[in-house]
Amino acid sequence: MTTDFLSLDELKQKIHVLLQSLYPNSDPEALTEACLGAIGKRLNSDVVAPERLWSERDCLLITYGNSVRESGHKPLDTLQNFLHENLQGVFTAVHILPFFPHSSDDGFAVIDYTQVDPELGEWDDINALAQDFKLMADLVINHVSSQSLWFRNFQYGKEPGRDYFVEADPNYDLSMVVRPRTSPLLRKTDTADGVKHVWCTFSHDQVDVDFRNEKVLLEYLGIIGRYLDEGAQWIRLDAVAFLWKELGTSSIHLPQTHDVVKLIRLLTEYKNAHALLISETNVPNRENLTYFGNSNEAHIIYNFSLPPLVIHALLASDCTYLKSWMMSMPPSPVGCTYLNFTASHDGIGLRPAEGLLSDDELTQMLQTLESFGGKISWRTDADGNAKAYEANISLYDAFKGTYQGTDRWQVERLIASQAIMLAVEGIPAFYFHSLFATPNDYDKLETTGHNRSINRRNWSLSDLNARIQEAGGPGQRVFDELRRLIKIRGKQPAFHPNATQFTLHLRPEIFAFWRQSMRRTQSIFCIYNLSDQQQELNLADINLISTENWQDLISGQVISDLYGKMELAPYQCLWLTNYSDPSA
């Protein structure tokens, strides 16, 4: 539900209640007005029905602003030209990863939230992209760069920033704190008031801000307002699970964190009824699902368990774990949906596979990915033990082979993984490099020393064009087929992000599920051969309705015998539908 169903007084009352809980020592009425002032003037107050927030046409591209470069041109300008020439009408939305001045982590240590990195371009370039696509912008909400004005002011005891950061006594037992890194949690910092120890969940260049201070909340509301004013429509809450800190707790998923997300949703929808919040919480599946709230937190949550499970299924030629997880996933609540992805600028998260893959299966998968050139990044658990946090590898190279070793089916496995993602309930999101079958970037890995660099290649425009134009090459094959599949998907009502989904029970080598449009006019049976062997499919096992005509959307094959058999080639994908007029 959007705030347009609320009167302004009702909206203020909801904000008032949340602020009273978060900041009991503040004047909630004055703080409510301050929040409305910080988010800024309304841009759009149209009523938006939940089912119209997105459609089967929506597809997101995830990219850095400098993923493709051309000498003498601003990277954002080069990116827009490449997207316009090659991907206009394919993608409806683009996530430009942090495009602000930064000091590390390829943008996620933000120095200044209000500026575009001059090495990329300027706000006009961001505005131009927002004219062609729904634009997703990152709100790096948990931490700022140690080179930011706020942190420098903290060191000098000046405003703004003097009281914006979380301090802790290094002698206090902080072993309960959940973290995704192995570096020390506290950073020793010299200040005008002496030595202080500040909280750093990720790295010592990324210093956590203190949302227990209402001034910090107002700063970030102002930043959200600025992004919406500049054309962003989707706001990604980066690492939001760690937002609120309390000594003596895990400092992850605290009730106050959920209250802040609820507050941001109310104010974001007030500002622009078409704006969407996306939570980025790379955590076990059940924890991730909590960020839907009661349809009052994130509109969209990343489907973090999908990447490791899809990769495992294709490496093992076995959908058992993927199918079990899919059966356990609840339909998204009204006004919410999933963001499905199989690769991103980060590695393949392993925490979302906890409780879903056995330790032996996880170990075998990681050993296989390492044999394909991947790297493993680690975290420290509450007992001080090192645990695998993510696998760093390009998606293309993750599919060099199976548990049996390398083979000739690398391209087919990559395409199959993306065809699964395209059909699963939710909105599909493609990482830039998956479109071109980009291999591991060992040169960048060696230059930076950071494992994640292996999947963050910077293409020159000429080299990228050569890759997608090389007849019969992996880049050309993948690029052309994925664009075709995305366009097919966009015409199918049964692929609406909230359309019904049921998992089918076939044999382990064949993963299958059924989608039905919300008006029940279309069914699609999505069937995938996960093996390098031909598989026989008995059509009677999927129970196609005999009074309707069926065809495969991908190959165009018409199914003449509904009780016959089909031979599935290695890694072949079927989208069997009864819908004869996709333009209707």
Coordinates of C-alpha atoms in Angstrom, one line a residue:
M1 CA 0.0 0.0 0.0
T2 CA 1.3 3.5 -0.8
T3 CA 0.9 6.5 1.4
D4 CA -1.6 7.9 -1.1
F5 CA -4.2 5.8 0.7
L6 CA -3.4 7.8 3.9
S7 CA -4.3 11.4 4.7
L8 CA -1.4 13.6 5.7
D9 CA -2.6 13.5 9.3
E10 CA -2.7 9.6 9.2
L11 CA 0.8 9.6 7.7
K12 CA 2.1 11.9 10.4
Q13 CA 0.6 9.7 13.0
K14 CA 2.3 6.6 11.7
I15 CA 5.6 8.5 11.5
H16 CA 5.0 9.8 15.0
V17 CA 4.6 6.3 16.4
L18 CA 7.8 5.0 14.9
L19 CA 9.8 8.0 16.0
Q20 CA 8.5 7.7 19.6
S21 CA 9.8 4.1 19.6
L22 CA 13.2 5.0 18.0
Y23 CA 13.9 8.2 19.8
P24 CA 11.9 8.3 23.1
N25 CA 13.8 11.3 24.4
S26 CA 12.9 13.5 21.4
D27 CA 9.9 15.6 20.6
P28 CA 8.1 13.3 18.2
E29 CA 5.9 16.0 16.7
A30 CA 8.8 18.3 15.9
L31 CA 10.9 15.3 14.6
T32 CA 8.0 14.2 12.4
E33 CA 8.0 17.7 10.7
A34 CA 11.7 17.6 10.5
C35 CA 11.5 14.2 8.6
L36 CA 9.0 15.6 6.2
G37 CA 11.1 18.6 5.6
A38 CA 14.2 16.5 5.1
I39 CA 12.6 14.3 2.4
G40 CA 11.5 17.4 0.6
K41 CA 8.8 18.5 -1.8
R42 CA 6.4 15.8 -3.2
L43 CA 7.1 14.7 -6.7
N44 CA 4.3 12.3 -7.4
S45 CA 1.1 11.6 -5.4
D46 CA -0.7 9.3 -7.9
V47 CA -2.4 6.3 -6.4
V48 CA -0.6 3.1 -7.5
A49 CA -2.3 -0.2 -7.2
P50 CA 0.1 -2.8 -5.8
E51 CA -0.1 -5.1 -8.8
R52 CA 0.8 -2.1 -11.1
L53 CA 4.1 -1.3 -9.3
W54 CA 5.8 -3.6 -11.7
S55 CA 5.0 -6.0 -14.6
E56 CA 6.4 -8.9 -16.6
R57 CA 8.2 -6.4 -18.8
D58 CA 10.4 -5.2 -15.9
C59 CA 14.0 -6.4 -16.0
L60 CA 16.9 -4.8 -14.2
L61 CA 20.5 -4.4 -15.3
I62 CA 23.2 -4.1 -12.6
T63 CA 26.3 -2.2 -13.6
Y64 CA 29.1 0.1 -12.5
G65 CA 29.2 3.5 -14.1
N66 CA 32.5 2.7 -15.7
S67 CA 31.9 -1.0 -16.7
V68 CA 32.5 0.2 -20.3
R69 CA 34.9 3.0 -21.3
E70 CA 35.8 4.9 -24.4
S71 CA 38.8 7.2 -24.6
G72 CA 37.8 10.9 -24.6
H73 CA 34.3 10.2 -23.2
K74 CA 32.8 10.3 -19.8
P75 CA 32.1 6.7 -18.6
L76 CA 28.5 7.4 -17.8
D77 CA 28.0 8.9 -21.3
T78 CA 29.6 5.8 -22.8
L79 CA 27.4 3.5 -20.8
Q80 CA 24.3 5.3 -21.8
N81 CA 25.2 5.2 -25.5
F82 CA 26.0 1.5 -25.2
L83 CA 22.7 0.8 -23.4
H84 CA 20.8 2.9 -25.9
E85 CA 22.3 1.1 -28.9
N86 CA 22.2 -2.5 -27.6
L87 CA 19.7 -2.8 -24.7
Q88 CA 17.0 -0.2 -25.1
G89 CA 13.7 -2.1 -25.1
V90 CA 15.4 -5.1 -23.3
F91 CA 15.8 -3.7 -19.9
T92 CA 13.3 -1.3 -18.1
A93 CA 15.5 -0.5 -15.1
V94 CA 19.2 0.1 -14.5
H95 CA 21.1 -0.1 -11.2
I96 CA 24.2 2.1 -11.4
L97 CA 26.3 0.9 -8.5
P98 CA 27.6 3.8 -6.2
F99 CA 28.5 6.6 -8.5
F100 CA 29.7 9.0 -5.8
P101 CA 33.2 10.1 -4.8
H102 CA 34.6 7.2 -2.7
S103 CA 37.8 6.0 -1.1
S104 CA 37.6 2.2 -1.4
D105 CA 35.4 -0.9 -2.1
D106 CA 34.6 0.3 -5.7
G107 CA 32.2 3.0 -4.4
F108 CA 30.8 1.6 -1.2
A109 CA 33.0 3.8 1.0
V110 CA 31.2 7.1 0.1
I111 CA 33.0 10.4 0.7
D112 CA 30.2 12.6 -0.5
Y113 CA 26.6 11.4 -1.1
T114 CA 25.6 14.6 -2.9
Q115 CA 28.1 14.5 -5.7
V116 CA 28.7 12.3 -8.8
D117 CA 32.3 11.1 -9.0
P118 CA 33.8 13.4 -11.5
E119 CA 35.7 10.5 -13.0
L120 CA 32.4 9.1 -14.1
G121 CA 30.4 12.2 -15.1
E122 CA 27.9 14.5 -13.4
W123 CA 24.3 14.7 -12.3
D124 CA 23.2 15.6 -15.8
D125 CA 24.5 12.1 -16.9
I126 CA 22.5 10.4 -14.1
N127 CA 19.4 12.5 -15.1
A128 CA 19.8 11.4 -18.7
L129 CA 19.9 7.7 -17.7
A130 CA 16.8 8.2 -15.6
Q131 CA 15.0 9.4 -18.7
D132 CA 15.6 6.1 -20.5
F133 CA 15.3 3.7 -17.6
K134 CA 13.9 3.3 -14.1
L135 CA 17.1 4.2 -12.2
M136 CA 18.2 2.4 -9.0
A137 CA 20.5 4.3 -6.8
D138 CA 22.4 3.0 -3.8
L139 CA 21.8 4.4 -0.4
V140 CA 25.0 3.2 1.4
I141 CA 23.2 3.6 4.7
N142 CA 25.3 1.7 7.2
H143 CA 28.7 3.5 6.9
V144 CA 30.7 6.3 5.3
S145 CA 34.3 6.7 4.1
S146 CA 36.9 7.6 6.7
Q147 CA 37.7 10.5 4.3
S148 CA 34.2 11.9 4.5
L149 CA 33.5 15.4 5.9
W150 CA 31.4 13.8 8.7
F151 CA 34.3 11.6 9.9
R152 CA 36.8 14.4 9.6
N153 CA 34.5 16.5 11.7
F154 CA 34.2 13.7 14.2
Q155 CA 37.9 13.7 14.6
Y156 CA 38.0 17.5 15.1
G157 CA 34.9 17.6 17.3
K158 CA 32.9 19.7 14.8
E159 CA 29.4 19.6 13.3
P160 CA 28.1 17.9 11.3
G161 CA 29.6 14.6 12.3
R162 CA 30.8 15.2 15.9
D163 CA 28.3 12.6 17.2
Y164 CA 27.5 10.7 14.1
F165 CA 29.5 7.5 14.8
V166 CA 29.3 4.5 17.0
E167 CA 31.9 4.3 19.7
A168 CA 32.7 1.3 21.9
D169 CA 35.1 0.3 24.7
P170 CA 37.6 -2.2 23.2
N171 CA 37.5 -4.1 26.5
Y172 CA 33.8 -4.8 26.1
D173 CA 32.8 -8.3 24.9
L174 CA 31.7 -7.8 21.3
S175 CA 31.8 -11.4 20.4
M176 CA 28.0 -11.6 19.8
V177 CA 28.3 -9.1 16.9
V178 CA 27.5 -10.7 13.5
R179 CA 29.9 -9.5 10.8
P180 CA 30.8 -10.4 7.2
R181 CA 34.5 -9.7 7.6
T182 CA 37.5 -11.0 9.5
S183 CA 39.1 -7.5 10.2
P184 CA 38.9 -6.1 13.8
L185 CA 35.5 -4.6 14.5
L186 CA 36.8 -1.4 16.2
R187 CA 39.1 1.2 14.7
K188 CA 41.4 3.2 17.0
T189 CA 41.1 6.8 16.0
D190 CA 42.8 10.0 17.3
T191 CA 40.4 12.8 17.9
A192 CA 40.4 16.3 19.5
D193 CA 39.0 14.6 22.6
G194 CA 41.6 11.8 22.7
V195 CA 41.7 8.3 21.4
K196 CA 38.3 6.8 20.5
H197 CA 37.4 3.4 19.1
V198 CA 34.7 3.5 16.3
W199 CA 32.6 0.7 14.9
C200 CA 33.5 -0.7 11.5
T201 CA 31.3 -3.6 10.3
F202 CA 33.1 -3.9 7.0
S203 CA 36.5 -2.3 6.8
H204 CA 38.4 0.5 8.7
D205 CA 37.8 2.8 5.8
Q206 CA 34.0 2.2 6.1
V207 CA 33.0 3.7 9.5
D208 CA 29.5 2.9 10.7
V209 CA 27.1 5.8 11.4
D210 CA 25.0 5.9 14.5
F211 CA 21.3 5.9 13.8
R212 CA 20.6 6.2 17.5
N213 CA 21.2 9.9 16.8
E214 CA 18.2 11.4 15.1
K215 CA 20.4 13.9 13.2
V216 CA 21.8 10.9 11.3
L217 CA 18.3 9.8 10.3
L218 CA 17.6 13.3 9.0
E219 CA 20.8 13.4 7.0
Y220 CA 19.9 10.2 5.2
L221 CA 16.3 11.3 4.6
G222 CA 17.8 14.3 2.9
I223 CA 20.0 12.1 0.8
I224 CA 17.0 10.0 -0.3
G225 CA 15.1 13.1 -1.2
R226 CA 18.0 14.3 -3.3
Y227 CA 18.3 11.0 -5.2
L228 CA 14.5 11.0 -5.9
D229 CA 14.8 14.7 -7.1
E230 CA 17.6 13.6 -9.5
G231 CA 15.5 11.0 -11.1
A232 CA 16.1 7.8 -9.1
Q233 CA 13.0 5.7 -8.7
W234 CA 14.3 2.6 -6.9
I235 CA 16.4 3.1 -3.7
R236 CA 18.6 0.2 -2.7
L237 CA 19.3 0.1 1.1
D238 CA 22.8 -1.3 1.1
A239 CA 23.8 -3.5 4.1
V240 CA 20.7 -2.3 6.0
A241 CA 20.6 -5.3 8.3
F242 CA 23.5 -3.9 10.3
L243 CA 22.1 -0.4 10.7
W244 CA 21.2 -0.2 14.4
K245 CA 23.8 -1.1 17.0
E246 CA 23.3 -2.1 20.7
L247 CA 26.0 -3.4 22.9
G248 CA 25.3 -6.9 24.2
T249 CA 23.4 -7.9 21.0
S250 CA 24.3 -9.3 17.6
S251 CA 23.6 -5.8 16.2
I252 CA 21.9 -7.3 13.1
H253 CA 18.2 -7.3 12.3
L254 CA 17.4 -5.4 15.5
P255 CA 13.8 -4.2 15.9
Q256 CA 14.9 -0.6 15.5
T257 CA 16.4 -1.4 12.1
H258 CA 13.1 -2.7 10.9
D259 CA 11.4 0.5 12.3
V260 CA 13.8 2.7 10.4
V261 CA 13.0 0.8 7.2
K262 CA 9.3 1.2 7.8
L263 CA 9.9 4.9 8.4
I264 CA 11.9 5.3 5.2
R265 CA 9.2 3.5 3.2
L266 CA 6.5 5.8 4.5
L267 CA 8.5 8.9 3.6
T268 CA 9.8 7.6 0.3
E269 CA 6.2 6.8 -0.8
Y270 CA 5.1 10.2 0.4
K271 CA 7.8 11.8 -1.7
N272 CA 7.1 9.8 -4.8
A273 CA 4.3 7.2 -5.0
H274 CA 6.1 5.4 -7.7
A275 CA 9.4 5.0 -5.8
L276 CA 10.4 1.6 -4.5
L277 CA 12.6 0.4 -1.7
I278 CA 14.9 -2.5 -2.2
S279 CA 16.6 -4.2 0.8
E280 CA 20.1 -5.6 0.4
T281 CA 20.5 -8.2 3.2
N282 CA 23.0 -11.0 2.4
V283 CA 21.9 -13.2 5.2
P284 CA 20.2 -16.7 5.7
N285 CA 16.9 -17.0 3.9
R286 CA 14.5 -16.8 6.8
E287 CA 16.3 -13.6 8.1
N288 CA 16.1 -12.1 4.6
L289 CA 12.4 -12.6 4.3
T290 CA 11.7 -10.5 7.4
Y291 CA 12.5 -7.3 5.4
F292 CA 9.1 -7.5 3.7
G293 CA 7.7 -6.7 7.2
N294 CA 3.9 -6.7 7.0
S295 CA 4.1 -5.3 3.5
N296 CA 5.3 -2.1 5.1
E297 CA 9.1 -2.4 4.8
A298 CA 11.0 -3.2 1.6
H299 CA 8.9 -3.4 -1.6
I300 CA 11.5 -5.7 -3.0
I301 CA 14.1 -8.0 -1.4
Y302 CA 17.0 -9.7 -3.1
N303 CA 16.5 -13.4 -3.5
F304 CA 20.0 -14.2 -2.1
S305 CA 19.5 -17.9 -1.8
L306 CA 18.9 -18.3 -5.6
P307 CA 22.6 -17.8 -6.8
P308 CA 24.3 -20.5 -4.7
L309 CA 21.4 -22.9 -5.3
V310 CA 21.2 -22.5 -9.0
I311 CA 25.0 -22.8 -9.3
H312 CA 24.9 -25.9 -7.2
A313 CA 22.1 -27.5 -9.2
L314 CA 24.0 -27.0 -12.5
L315 CA 27.3 -28.2 -11.1
A316 CA 25.8 -31.2 -9.5
S317 CA 23.2 -31.9 -12.3
D318 CA 20.7 -32.2 -9.4
C319 CA 17.8 -29.9 -8.5
T320 CA 17.1 -31.5 -5.1
Y321 CA 18.2 -28.6 -2.9
L322 CA 17.0 -25.9 -5.3
K323 CA 13.6 -27.6 -5.5
S324 CA 13.3 -28.0 -1.7
W325 CA 14.1 -24.3 -1.2
M326 CA 11.7 -23.2 -3.9
M327 CA 8.9 -25.2 -2.3
S328 CA 9.5 -23.5 1.0
M329 CA 9.5 -20.0 -0.3
P330 CA 6.3 -18.1 0.5
P331 CA 4.6 -16.0 -2.3
S332 CA 5.6 -12.4 -1.9
P333 CA 3.1 -10.3 0.1
V334 CA 0.8 -7.8 -1.6
G335 CA 2.7 -4.8 -2.8
C336 CA 6.0 -6.7 -2.6
T337 CA 8.2 -9.0 -4.7
Y338 CA 11.6 -10.7 -5.1
L339 CA 14.6 -9.5 -7.0
N340 CA 16.1 -12.5 -8.6
F341 CA 19.7 -12.6 -9.6
T342 CA 22.5 -15.1 -10.1
A343 CA 25.5 -12.8 -10.2
S344 CA 26.4 -9.4 -8.9
H345 CA 29.3 -7.0 -8.3
D346 CA 29.9 -9.0 -5.0
G347 CA 30.6 -12.7 -4.8
I348 CA 28.2 -15.6 -4.6
G349 CA 26.9 -15.2 -1.0
L350 CA 27.2 -18.4 1.0
R351 CA 25.3 -17.3 4.2
P352 CA 22.0 -17.5 2.2
A353 CA 22.8 -21.2 1.6
E354 CA 23.0 -21.9 5.3
G355 CA 20.5 -24.5 6.2
L356 CA 19.7 -25.1 2.6
L357 CA 22.9 -26.9 1.4
S358 CA 24.6 -29.5 3.5
D359 CA 28.2 -28.8 4.6
D360 CA 29.5 -31.5 2.3
E361 CA 27.6 -30.1 -0.7
L362 CA 28.9 -26.6 0.1
T363 CA 32.4 -27.8 0.4
Q364 CA 32.3 -29.7 -2.9
M365 CA 30.8 -26.7 -4.6
L366 CA 33.5 -24.4 -3.3
Q367 CA 36.3 -26.8 -4.2
T368 CA 34.9 -27.0 -7.7
L369 CA 34.6 -23.2 -8.1
E370 CA 38.2 -22.8 -6.9
S371 CA 39.3 -25.4 -9.5
F372 CA 37.7 -23.1 -12.1
G373 CA 39.8 -20.1 -10.9
G374 CA 37.5 -18.7 -8.2
K375 CA 38.6 -17.3 -4.8
I376 CA 36.9 -17.7 -1.4
S377 CA 36.4 -14.8 1.0
W378 CA 36.0 -15.4 4.7
R379 CA 34.2 -14.0 7.8
T380 CA 34.7 -14.7 11.5
D381 CA 31.8 -16.3 13.4
A382 CA 30.9 -15.7 17.1
D383 CA 33.4 -18.3 18.2
G384 CA 36.2 -16.7 16.3
N385 CA 36.3 -19.3 13.6
A386 CA 36.8 -18.5 10.0
K387 CA 33.9 -19.4 7.8
A388 CA 33.4 -19.1 4.0
Y389 CA 31.4 -15.9 3.3
E390 CA 31.3 -15.8 -0.5
A391 CA 32.8 -17.3 -3.6
N392 CA 34.4 -14.8 -6.0
I393 CA 34.3 -15.8 -9.6
S394 CA 32.6 -14.6 -12.8
L395 CA 29.4 -16.5 -13.5
Y396 CA 30.7 -17.6 -16.9
D397 CA 33.7 -19.3 -15.3
A398 CA 31.6 -20.7 -12.5
F399 CA 30.1 -22.9 -15.3
K400 CA 33.3 -24.1 -16.9
G401 CA 32.2 -27.6 -16.0
T402 CA 30.5 -29.7 -13.4
Y403 CA 31.7 -31.8 -10.4
Q404 CA 33.1 -34.2 -13.1
G405 CA 35.5 -31.5 -14.4
T406 CA 35.6 -29.0 -17.3
D407 CA 33.7 -29.7 -20.5
R408 CA 32.2 -28.1 -23.6
W409 CA 28.9 -26.9 -22.1
Q410 CA 30.0 -23.7 -20.5
V411 CA 27.8 -21.3 -22.6
E412 CA 24.8 -23.6 -22.3
R413 CA 25.0 -23.8 -18.5
L414 CA 25.2 -20.0 -18.3
I415 CA 22.2 -19.5 -20.5
A416 CA 20.2 -22.1 -18.6
S417 CA 21.0 -20.3 -15.3
Q418 CA 19.7 -17.1 -16.7
A419 CA 16.6 -18.8 -18.1
I420 CA 15.8 -20.1 -14.7
M421 CA 16.2 -16.6 -13.2
L422 CA 13.9 -15.1 -15.8
A423 CA 11.1 -17.4 -15.0
V424 CA 11.1 -17.6 -11.2
E425 CA 8.5 -15.4 -9.3
G426 CA 9.9 -11.9 -9.0
I427 CA 11.8 -9.4 -11.1
P428 CA 15.0 -10.6 -12.9
A429 CA 18.2 -8.7 -12.4
F430 CA 21.2 -9.3 -14.7
Y431 CA 24.8 -8.4 -13.8
F432 CA 26.4 -6.6 -16.7
H433 CA 29.2 -9.2 -17.1
S434 CA 26.8 -12.1 -17.3
L435 CA 25.4 -10.7 -20.6
F436 CA 28.7 -11.0 -22.3
A437 CA 30.1 -14.2 -20.8
T438 CA 32.9 -12.2 -19.2
P439 CA 35.6 -14.4 -17.8
N440 CA 37.6 -14.0 -14.6
D441 CA 39.7 -10.8 -14.6
Y442 CA 43.0 -12.0 -13.1
D443 CA 44.8 -8.8 -14.0
K444 CA 42.5 -6.7 -12.0
L445 CA 42.6 -9.2 -9.1
E446 CA 46.4 -9.0 -9.0
T447 CA 46.3 -5.2 -9.3
T448 CA 43.9 -4.6 -6.4
G449 CA 44.5 -7.6 -4.2
H450 CA 40.8 -7.8 -3.6
N451 CA 39.0 -11.1 -4.4
R452 CA 35.8 -9.3 -5.6
S453 CA 37.8 -7.6 -8.4
I454 CA 37.8 -10.9 -10.3
N455 CA 34.3 -10.1 -11.4
R456 CA 34.5 -6.4 -11.8
R457 CA 36.1 -6.0 -15.2
N458 CA 36.3 -2.6 -17.0
W459 CA 35.7 -3.2 -20.7
S460 CA 36.9 -0.9 -23.3
L461 CA 34.1 -0.1 -25.7
S462 CA 36.0 -1.5 -28.7
D463 CA 36.8 -4.8 -26.9
L464 CA 33.3 -5.2 -25.7
N465 CA 31.8 -4.6 -29.1
A466 CA 34.3 -7.1 -30.6
R467 CA 33.2 -9.7 -28.0
I468 CA 29.5 -9.4 -28.8
Q469 CA 30.1 -9.3 -32.5
E470 CA 32.5 -12.3 -32.8
A471 CA 30.5 -14.8 -34.8
G472 CA 30.0 -18.0 -32.8
G473 CA 32.0 -16.7 -29.9
P474 CA 30.7 -17.1 -26.3
G475 CA 30.0 -13.4 -25.9
Q476 CA 28.0 -13.2 -29.1
R477 CA 26.1 -16.4 -28.4
V478 CA 25.2 -15.4 -24.8
F479 CA 24.4 -11.8 -25.5
D480 CA 22.1 -12.6 -28.4
E481 CA 20.2 -15.4 -26.7
L482 CA 19.7 -13.5 -23.4
R483 CA 18.3 -10.5 -25.1
R484 CA 15.9 -12.8 -27.0
L485 CA 14.8 -14.6 -23.8
I486 CA 14.3 -11.3 -22.0
K487 CA 12.1 -10.0 -24.8
I488 CA 10.1 -13.2 -24.8
R489 CA 9.6 -13.0 -21.1
G490 CA 8.2 -9.5 -21.3
K491 CA 5.2 -10.6 -23.4
Q492 CA 4.0 -13.3 -21.0
P493 CA 1.4 -12.4 -18.3
A494 CA 2.3 -15.6 -16.5
F495 CA 5.7 -14.1 -15.8
H496 CA 4.3 -11.1 -13.9
P497 CA 6.4 -10.9 -10.7
N498 CA 3.4 -11.8 -8.6
A499 CA 1.9 -14.5 -10.8
T500 CA 1.3 -17.9 -9.2
Q501 CA 4.1 -20.4 -8.9
F502 CA 4.1 -24.1 -8.1
T503 CA 7.1 -26.4 -8.1
L504 CA 6.9 -29.7 -10.1
H505 CA 8.3 -33.0 -9.0
L506 CA 10.2 -34.7 -11.8
R507 CA 13.6 -36.4 -11.5
P508 CA 16.7 -34.7 -10.0
E509 CA 18.2 -33.8 -13.4
I510 CA 15.1 -31.9 -14.5
F511 CA 14.1 -28.8 -12.6
A512 CA 10.5 -27.6 -13.4
F513 CA 7.8 -25.3 -12.1
W514 CA 4.5 -23.8 -13.2
R515 CA 3.5 -20.2 -13.5
Q516 CA 0.0 -18.9 -14.0
S517 CA -1.1 -15.4 -14.8
M518 CA -3.1 -13.5 -12.3
R519 CA -6.1 -13.5 -14.6
R520 CA -5.6 -17.2 -15.2
T521 CA -5.4 -16.7 -19.0
Q522 CA -1.9 -18.2 -19.3
S523 CA 0.0 -21.1 -17.9
I524 CA 3.8 -21.6 -18.5
F525 CA 5.5 -24.9 -17.6
C526 CA 9.2 -24.0 -17.1
I527 CA 11.4 -27.0 -17.6
Y528 CA 15.2 -27.2 -17.5
N529 CA 17.6 -30.1 -18.2
L530 CA 20.4 -29.5 -15.6
S531 CA 22.6 -32.2 -17.0
D532 CA 25.1 -32.7 -19.9
Q533 CA 23.1 -35.8 -21.0
Q534 CA 20.0 -36.0 -23.1
Q535 CA 16.9 -36.4 -20.9
E536 CA 13.5 -37.8 -21.8
L537 CA 10.5 -35.9 -20.6
N538 CA 7.1 -37.6 -20.4
L539 CA 4.6 -34.9 -21.1
A540 CA 1.9 -36.8 -19.2
D541 CA 3.9 -36.0 -16.0
I542 CA 3.2 -32.3 -16.3
N543 CA -0.5 -32.7 -17.2
L544 CA -1.0 -30.3 -20.1
I545 CA -4.7 -29.5 -20.5
S546 CA -5.9 -31.4 -23.6
T547 CA -8.4 -28.8 -24.7
E548 CA -5.7 -26.2 -25.3
N549 CA -2.9 -25.7 -27.8
W550 CA 0.7 -25.8 -26.3
Q551 CA 4.0 -24.6 -27.7
D552 CA 7.5 -23.9 -26.5
L553 CA 8.1 -20.1 -26.3
I554 CA 11.9 -20.6 -26.6
S555 CA 12.1 -22.9 -29.6
G556 CA 8.7 -22.3 -31.2
Q557 CA 8.0 -26.0 -31.2
V558 CA 4.3 -26.9 -31.2
I559 CA 3.3 -29.8 -28.9
S560 CA 1.1 -32.1 -31.0
D561 CA 1.0 -35.1 -28.7
L562 CA 0.2 -34.0 -25.1
Y563 CA 0.8 -37.6 -23.9
G564 CA 4.0 -38.1 -25.8
K565 CA 7.6 -37.7 -25.0
M566 CA 10.2 -35.0 -25.6
E567 CA 13.9 -35.4 -25.8
L568 CA 15.7 -32.6 -23.9
A569 CA 19.2 -31.8 -25.2
P570 CA 21.9 -31.1 -22.5
Y571 CA 20.9 -27.9 -20.7
Q572 CA 17.9 -27.3 -22.9
C573 CA 15.2 -25.0 -21.5
L574 CA 11.5 -25.1 -22.2
W575 CA 8.8 -22.6 -21.6
L576 CA 5.6 -24.5 -22.5
T577 CA 2.6 -22.2 -22.8
N578 CA -1.1 -22.3 -23.8
Y579 CA -1.1 -18.6 -24.5
S580 CA -1.5 -18.0 -28.3
D581 CA -1.6 -14.2 -28.4
P582 CA 1.2 -12.7 -26.3
S583 CA 0.4 -9.2 -27.6
A584 CA -3.1 -9.3 -26.1

